[in-house]
Coordinates of C-alpha atoms in Angstrom, one line a residue:
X1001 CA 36.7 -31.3 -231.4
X1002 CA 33.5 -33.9 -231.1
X1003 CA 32.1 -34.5 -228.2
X1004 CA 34.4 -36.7 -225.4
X1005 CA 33.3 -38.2 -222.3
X1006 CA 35.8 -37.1 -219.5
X1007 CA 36.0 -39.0 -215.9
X1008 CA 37.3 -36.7 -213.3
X1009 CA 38.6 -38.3 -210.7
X1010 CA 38.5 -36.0 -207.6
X1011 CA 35.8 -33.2 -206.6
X1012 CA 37.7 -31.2 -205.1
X1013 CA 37.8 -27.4 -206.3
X1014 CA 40.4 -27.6 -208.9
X1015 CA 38.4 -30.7 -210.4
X1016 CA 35.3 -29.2 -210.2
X1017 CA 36.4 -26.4 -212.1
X1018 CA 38.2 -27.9 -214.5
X1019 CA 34.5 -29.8 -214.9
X1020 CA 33.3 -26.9 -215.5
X1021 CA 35.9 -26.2 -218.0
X1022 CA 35.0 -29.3 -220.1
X1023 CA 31.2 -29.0 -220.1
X1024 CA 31.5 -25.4 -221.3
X1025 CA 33.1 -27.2 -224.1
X1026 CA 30.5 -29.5 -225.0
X1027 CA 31.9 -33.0 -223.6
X1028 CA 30.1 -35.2 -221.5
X1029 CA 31.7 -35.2 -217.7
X1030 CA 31.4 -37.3 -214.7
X1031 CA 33.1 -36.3 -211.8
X1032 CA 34.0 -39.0 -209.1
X1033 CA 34.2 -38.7 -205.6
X1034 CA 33.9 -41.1 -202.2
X1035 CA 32.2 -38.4 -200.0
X1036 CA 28.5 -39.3 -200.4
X1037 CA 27.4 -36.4 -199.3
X1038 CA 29.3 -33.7 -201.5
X1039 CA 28.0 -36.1 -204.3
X1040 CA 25.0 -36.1 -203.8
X1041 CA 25.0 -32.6 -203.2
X1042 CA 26.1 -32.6 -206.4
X1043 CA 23.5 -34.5 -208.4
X1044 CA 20.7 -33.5 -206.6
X1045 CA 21.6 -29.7 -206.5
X1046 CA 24.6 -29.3 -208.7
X1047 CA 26.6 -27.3 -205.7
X1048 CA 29.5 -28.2 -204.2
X1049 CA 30.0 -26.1 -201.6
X1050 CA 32.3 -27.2 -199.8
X1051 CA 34.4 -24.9 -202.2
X1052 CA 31.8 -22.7 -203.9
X1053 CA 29.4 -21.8 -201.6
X1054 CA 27.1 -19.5 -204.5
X1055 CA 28.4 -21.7 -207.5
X1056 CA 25.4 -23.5 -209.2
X1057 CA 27.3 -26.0 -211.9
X1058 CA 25.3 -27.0 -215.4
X1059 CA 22.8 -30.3 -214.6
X1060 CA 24.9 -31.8 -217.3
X1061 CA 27.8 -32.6 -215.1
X1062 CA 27.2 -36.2 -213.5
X1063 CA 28.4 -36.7 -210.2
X1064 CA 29.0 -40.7 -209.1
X1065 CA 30.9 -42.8 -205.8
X1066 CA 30.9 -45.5 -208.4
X1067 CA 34.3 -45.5 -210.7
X1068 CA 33.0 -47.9 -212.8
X1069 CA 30.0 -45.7 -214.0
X1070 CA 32.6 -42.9 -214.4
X1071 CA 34.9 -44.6 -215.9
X1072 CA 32.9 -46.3 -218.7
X1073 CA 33.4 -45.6 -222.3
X1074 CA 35.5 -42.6 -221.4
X1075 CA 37.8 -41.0 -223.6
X1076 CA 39.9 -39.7 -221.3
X1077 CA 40.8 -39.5 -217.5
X1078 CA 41.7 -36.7 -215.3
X1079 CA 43.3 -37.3 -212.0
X1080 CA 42.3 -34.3 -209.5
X1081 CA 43.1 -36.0 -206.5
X1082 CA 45.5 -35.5 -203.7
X1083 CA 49.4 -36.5 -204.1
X1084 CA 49.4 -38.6 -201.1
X1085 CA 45.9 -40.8 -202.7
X1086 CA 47.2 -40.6 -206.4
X1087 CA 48.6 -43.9 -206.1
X1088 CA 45.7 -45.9 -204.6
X1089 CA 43.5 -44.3 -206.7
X1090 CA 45.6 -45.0 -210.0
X1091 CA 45.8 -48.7 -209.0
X1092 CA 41.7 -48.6 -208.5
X1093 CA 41.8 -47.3 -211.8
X1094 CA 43.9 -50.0 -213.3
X1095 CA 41.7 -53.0 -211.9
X1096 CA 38.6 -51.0 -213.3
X1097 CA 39.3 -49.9 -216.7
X1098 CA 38.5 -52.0 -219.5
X1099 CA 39.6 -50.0 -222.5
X1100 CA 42.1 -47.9 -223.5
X1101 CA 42.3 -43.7 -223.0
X1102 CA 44.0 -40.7 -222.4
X1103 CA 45.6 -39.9 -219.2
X1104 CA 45.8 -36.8 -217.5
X1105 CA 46.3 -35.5 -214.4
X1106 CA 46.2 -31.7 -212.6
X1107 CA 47.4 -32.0 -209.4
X1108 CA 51.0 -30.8 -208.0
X1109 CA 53.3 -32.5 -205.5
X1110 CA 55.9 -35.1 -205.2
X1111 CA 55.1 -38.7 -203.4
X1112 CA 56.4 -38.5 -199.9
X1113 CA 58.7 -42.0 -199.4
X1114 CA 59.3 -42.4 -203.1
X1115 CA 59.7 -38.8 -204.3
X1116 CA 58.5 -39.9 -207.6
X1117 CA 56.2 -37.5 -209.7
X1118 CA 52.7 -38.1 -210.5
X1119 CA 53.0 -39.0 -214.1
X1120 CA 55.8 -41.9 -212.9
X1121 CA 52.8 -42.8 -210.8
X1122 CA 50.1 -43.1 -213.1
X1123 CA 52.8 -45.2 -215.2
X1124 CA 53.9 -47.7 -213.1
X1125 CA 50.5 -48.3 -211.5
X1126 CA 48.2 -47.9 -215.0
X1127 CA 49.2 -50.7 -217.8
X1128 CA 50.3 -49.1 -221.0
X1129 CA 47.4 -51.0 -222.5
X1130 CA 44.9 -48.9 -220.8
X1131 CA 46.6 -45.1 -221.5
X1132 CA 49.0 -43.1 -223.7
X1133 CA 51.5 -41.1 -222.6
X1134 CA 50.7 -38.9 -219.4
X1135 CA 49.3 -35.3 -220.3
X1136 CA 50.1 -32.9 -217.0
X1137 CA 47.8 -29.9 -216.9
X1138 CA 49.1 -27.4 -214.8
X1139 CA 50.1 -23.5 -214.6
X1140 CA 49.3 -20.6 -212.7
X1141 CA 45.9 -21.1 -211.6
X1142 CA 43.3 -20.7 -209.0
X1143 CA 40.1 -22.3 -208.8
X1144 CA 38.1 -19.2 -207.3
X1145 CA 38.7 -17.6 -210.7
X1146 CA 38.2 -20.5 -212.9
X1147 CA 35.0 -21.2 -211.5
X1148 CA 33.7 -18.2 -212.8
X1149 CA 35.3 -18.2 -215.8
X1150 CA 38.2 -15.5 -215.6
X1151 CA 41.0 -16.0 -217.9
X1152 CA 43.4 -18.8 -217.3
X1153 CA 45.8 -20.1 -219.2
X1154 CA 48.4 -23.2 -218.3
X1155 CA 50.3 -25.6 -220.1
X1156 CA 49.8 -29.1 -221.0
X1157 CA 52.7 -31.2 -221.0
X1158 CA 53.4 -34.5 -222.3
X1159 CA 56.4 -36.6 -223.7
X1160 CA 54.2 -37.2 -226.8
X1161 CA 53.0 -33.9 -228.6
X1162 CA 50.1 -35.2 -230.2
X1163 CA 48.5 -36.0 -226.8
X1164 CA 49.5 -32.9 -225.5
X1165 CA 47.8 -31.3 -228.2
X1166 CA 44.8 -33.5 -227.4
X1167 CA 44.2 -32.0 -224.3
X1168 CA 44.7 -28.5 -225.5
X1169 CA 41.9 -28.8 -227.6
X1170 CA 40.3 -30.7 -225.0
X1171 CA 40.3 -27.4 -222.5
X1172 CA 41.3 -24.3 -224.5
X1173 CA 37.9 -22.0 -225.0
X1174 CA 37.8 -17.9 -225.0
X1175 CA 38.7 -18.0 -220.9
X1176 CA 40.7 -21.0 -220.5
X1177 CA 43.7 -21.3 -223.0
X1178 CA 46.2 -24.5 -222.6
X1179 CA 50.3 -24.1 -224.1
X1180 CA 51.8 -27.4 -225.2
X1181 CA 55.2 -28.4 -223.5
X1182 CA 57.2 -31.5 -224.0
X1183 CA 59.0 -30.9 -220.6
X1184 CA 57.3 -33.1 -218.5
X1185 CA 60.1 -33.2 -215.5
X1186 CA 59.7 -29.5 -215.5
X1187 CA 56.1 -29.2 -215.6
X1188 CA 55.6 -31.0 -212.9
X1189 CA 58.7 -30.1 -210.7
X1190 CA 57.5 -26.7 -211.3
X1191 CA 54.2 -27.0 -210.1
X1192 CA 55.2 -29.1 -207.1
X1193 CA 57.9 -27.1 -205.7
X1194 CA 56.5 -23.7 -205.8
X1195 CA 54.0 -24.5 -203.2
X1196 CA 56.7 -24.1 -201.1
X1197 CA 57.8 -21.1 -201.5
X1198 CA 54.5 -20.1 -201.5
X1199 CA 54.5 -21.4 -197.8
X1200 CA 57.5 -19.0 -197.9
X1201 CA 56.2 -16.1 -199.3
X1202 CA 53.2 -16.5 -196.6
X1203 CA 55.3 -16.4 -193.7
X1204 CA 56.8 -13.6 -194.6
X1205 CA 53.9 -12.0 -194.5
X1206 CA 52.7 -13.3 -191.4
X1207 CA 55.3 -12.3 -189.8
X1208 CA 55.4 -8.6 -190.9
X1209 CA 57.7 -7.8 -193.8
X1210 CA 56.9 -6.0 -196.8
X1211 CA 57.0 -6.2 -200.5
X1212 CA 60.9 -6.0 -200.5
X1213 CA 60.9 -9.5 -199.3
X1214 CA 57.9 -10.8 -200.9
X1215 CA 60.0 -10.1 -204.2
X1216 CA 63.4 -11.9 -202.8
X1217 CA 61.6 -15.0 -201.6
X1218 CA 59.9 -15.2 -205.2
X1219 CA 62.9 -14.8 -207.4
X1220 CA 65.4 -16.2 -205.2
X1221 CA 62.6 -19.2 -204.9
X1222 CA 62.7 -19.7 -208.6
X1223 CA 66.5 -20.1 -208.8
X1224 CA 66.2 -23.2 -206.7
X1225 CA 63.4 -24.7 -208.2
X1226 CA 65.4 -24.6 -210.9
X1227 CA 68.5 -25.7 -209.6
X1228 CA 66.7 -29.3 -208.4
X1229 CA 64.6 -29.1 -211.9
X1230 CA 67.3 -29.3 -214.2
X1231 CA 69.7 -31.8 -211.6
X1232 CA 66.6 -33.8 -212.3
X1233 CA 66.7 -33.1 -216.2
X1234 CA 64.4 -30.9 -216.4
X1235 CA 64.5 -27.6 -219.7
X1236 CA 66.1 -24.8 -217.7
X1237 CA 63.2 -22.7 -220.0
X1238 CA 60.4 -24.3 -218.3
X1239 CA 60.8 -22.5 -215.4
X1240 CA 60.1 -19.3 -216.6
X1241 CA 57.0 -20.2 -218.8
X1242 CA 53.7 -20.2 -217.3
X1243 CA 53.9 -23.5 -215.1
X1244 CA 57.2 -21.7 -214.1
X1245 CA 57.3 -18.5 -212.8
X1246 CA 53.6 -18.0 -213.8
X1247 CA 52.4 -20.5 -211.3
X1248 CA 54.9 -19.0 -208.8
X1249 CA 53.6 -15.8 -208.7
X1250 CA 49.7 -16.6 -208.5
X1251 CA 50.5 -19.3 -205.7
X1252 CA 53.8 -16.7 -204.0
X1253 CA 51.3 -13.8 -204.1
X1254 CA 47.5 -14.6 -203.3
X1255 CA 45.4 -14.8 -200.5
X1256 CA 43.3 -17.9 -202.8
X1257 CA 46.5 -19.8 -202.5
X1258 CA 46.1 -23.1 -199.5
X1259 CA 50.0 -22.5 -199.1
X1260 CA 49.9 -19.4 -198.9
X1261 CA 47.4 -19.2 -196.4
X1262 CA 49.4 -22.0 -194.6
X1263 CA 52.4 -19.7 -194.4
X1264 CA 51.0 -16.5 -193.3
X1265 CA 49.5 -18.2 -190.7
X1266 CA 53.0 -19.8 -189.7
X1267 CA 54.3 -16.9 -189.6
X1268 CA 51.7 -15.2 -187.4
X1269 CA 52.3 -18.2 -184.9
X1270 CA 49.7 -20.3 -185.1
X1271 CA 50.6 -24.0 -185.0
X1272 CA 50.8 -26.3 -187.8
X1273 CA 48.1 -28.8 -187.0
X1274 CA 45.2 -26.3 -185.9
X1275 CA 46.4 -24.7 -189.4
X1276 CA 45.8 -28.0 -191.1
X1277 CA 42.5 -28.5 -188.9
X1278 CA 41.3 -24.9 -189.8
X1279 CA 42.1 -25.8 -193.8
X1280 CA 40.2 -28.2 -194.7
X1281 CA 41.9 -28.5 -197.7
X1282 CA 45.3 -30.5 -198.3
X1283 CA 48.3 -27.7 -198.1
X1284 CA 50.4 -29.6 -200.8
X1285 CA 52.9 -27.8 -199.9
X1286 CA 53.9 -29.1 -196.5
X1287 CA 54.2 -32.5 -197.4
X1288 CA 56.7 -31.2 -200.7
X1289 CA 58.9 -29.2 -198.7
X1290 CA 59.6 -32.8 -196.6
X1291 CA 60.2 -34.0 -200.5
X1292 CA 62.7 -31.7 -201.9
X1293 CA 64.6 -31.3 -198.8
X1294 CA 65.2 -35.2 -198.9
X1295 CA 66.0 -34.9 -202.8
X1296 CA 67.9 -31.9 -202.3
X1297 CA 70.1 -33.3 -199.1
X1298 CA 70.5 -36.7 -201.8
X1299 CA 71.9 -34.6 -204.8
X1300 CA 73.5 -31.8 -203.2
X1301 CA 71.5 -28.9 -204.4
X1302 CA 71.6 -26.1 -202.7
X1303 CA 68.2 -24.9 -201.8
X1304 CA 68.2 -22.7 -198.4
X1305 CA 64.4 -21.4 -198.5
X1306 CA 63.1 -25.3 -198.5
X1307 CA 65.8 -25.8 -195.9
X1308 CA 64.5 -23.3 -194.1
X1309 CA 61.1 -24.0 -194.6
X1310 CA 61.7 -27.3 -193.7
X1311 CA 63.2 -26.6 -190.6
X1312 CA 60.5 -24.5 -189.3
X1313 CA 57.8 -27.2 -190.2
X1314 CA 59.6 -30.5 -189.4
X1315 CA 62.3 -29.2 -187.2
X1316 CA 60.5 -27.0 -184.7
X1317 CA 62.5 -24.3 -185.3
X1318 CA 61.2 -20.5 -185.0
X1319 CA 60.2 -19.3 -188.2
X1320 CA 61.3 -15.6 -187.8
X1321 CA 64.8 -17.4 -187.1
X1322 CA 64.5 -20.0 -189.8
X1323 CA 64.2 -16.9 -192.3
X1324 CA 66.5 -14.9 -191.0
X1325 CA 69.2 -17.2 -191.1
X1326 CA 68.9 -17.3 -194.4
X1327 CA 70.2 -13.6 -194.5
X1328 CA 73.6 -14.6 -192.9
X1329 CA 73.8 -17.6 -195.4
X1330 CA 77.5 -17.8 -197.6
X1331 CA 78.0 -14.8 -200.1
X1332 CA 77.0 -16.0 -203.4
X1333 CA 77.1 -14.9 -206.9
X1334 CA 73.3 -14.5 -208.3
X1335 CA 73.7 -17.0 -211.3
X1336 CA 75.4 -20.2 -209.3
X1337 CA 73.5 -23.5 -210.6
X1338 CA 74.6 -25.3 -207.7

């Protein structure tokens, strides 16, 4: 592929990575921020360590508060930023551009009020005169291990092949390898909902349990993404590719996981905004499990770990008991779809 110019909208340490990604490649990246100081922290000494504390990044990646700068004569755009911003900063984006490229975006979550992914996002707020179709990047992936160039591979899904294709050449290198998926609703439904069952998977934890039930909340995890997925028209196959399961088990099963992290320390008792406050990084997750309960309580799809999740978070309920109850929940046969 020749050389592109990529804007990447959001610093944070999934976009920074995924800079990384692309100037390994040979493109020309700029990555955009509005925290002065992490960028100029990242021109002046090509750290951002707020994330990375020992990372030095290649002087060729620019780093810029103005979109304009970032966003001219780009080929393409990748939006890195949080769900709850992706909105404002898509319609910045529309008022700024002044030419037509490829979308992308890599983040994972559902808008809270709307419930709308972040592909219908980007559509409704960016006109089609200014983008293709949406390319989602997304799979099991952690930015600690991207950063130094482990091997990762994801999936990049749009409704139109050839752009999905687009960004697979875009990304894919001998670490970093991108699959091409037409499934859009899955993708992203995917990558949104198993943060919370990695919140899940992290109380569990917290609170003592083993292995055993570290396995239960994964699987039977998956079988209700899946459920809400495919109500939502989602390929019942998506869910156990890469952006699937695969993403399930690195977020379900790693201490580098935000949700994770947010769930064992549920579960050991620690209170929801000091875990926030103690972050500093958004917990995607919290805000999705508000999401799919809503979605799931509107269709009818029966999904007792958000439920309980939700309960514990939004309800004040005692996690232990939340979980629990799950256990004395109706008999079921394992391959019910709703």
């Amino acid at each position: 592929m020749t050389k592109q110019k990529i804007a990447v909208l959001g610093p944070g340490s999934w976009g920074t990575a995924l800079a990384q990604v692309l100037n390994d490649n040979g493109h020309e990246v700029c990555l955009w921020g509005n925290l002065p100081e992490q960028i100029d922290e990242l021109k002046t000494q090509h750290k951002n360590t707020l994330y990375f504390k020992d990372i030095v990044l290649d002087e060729k990646i620019k780093a810029t508060l103005d979109l304009e700068e970032a966003l001219h004569n780009a080929d393409a755009v990748l939006f890195v930023v949080p769900t709850k911003v992706t909105r404002l900063v898509a319609k910045q984006v529309a008022e700024t551009l002044d030419h037509k490229v490829i979308m992308m975006h890599a983040s994972k979550g559902l808008e809270p009020g709307t419930h709308e992914r972040l592909s219908v996002i980007l559509e409704e707020e960016i006109p089609a005169d200014r983008r293709s179709e949406i390319v989602v990047v997304s799979g099991p992936s952690h930015a600690e291990e991207t950063i130094v160039r482990d091997i990762t591979l994801i999936t990049a899904a749009s409704k139109d092949l050839e752009a999905a294709k687009y960004v697979q050449k875009l990304f894919s290198n001998n670490y970093f390898r991108l699959y091409t998926n037409t499934d859009v609703i899955g993708v992203e439904t995917a990558g949104a909902l198993k943060n919370i069952i990695a919140v899940g998977a992290g109380a569990l934890h917290g609170l003592g349990y083993g292995d055993n039930a570290k396995a239960a909340v994964i699987t039977r995890g998956l079988a209700e993404i899946t459920r809400l997925g495919v109500k939502l028209g989602a390929d019942p196959l998506t869910y156990s590719g890469l952006s699937g399961v695969g993403d399930l088990i690195v977020t379900g099963t790693s201490v580098h996981s935000r949700n994770w992290r947010a769930g064992d320390a549920l579960g050991r008792g620690e209170k929801l905004e000091d875990i926030e406050r103690n972050m500093g990084m958004v917990i995607e997750g919290i805000s999705t499990t508000k999401v799919a309960y809503e979605i799931s309580q509107e269709l009818g799809v029966y999904m007792p770990i958000t439920t309980a999740i939700y309960k514990a978070i939004y309800e004040g309920a005692d996690v232990k008991e939340s979980i629990l109850g799950m256990m004395s929940n109706e008999f079921r046969s394992e391959n019910e779809w709703h």
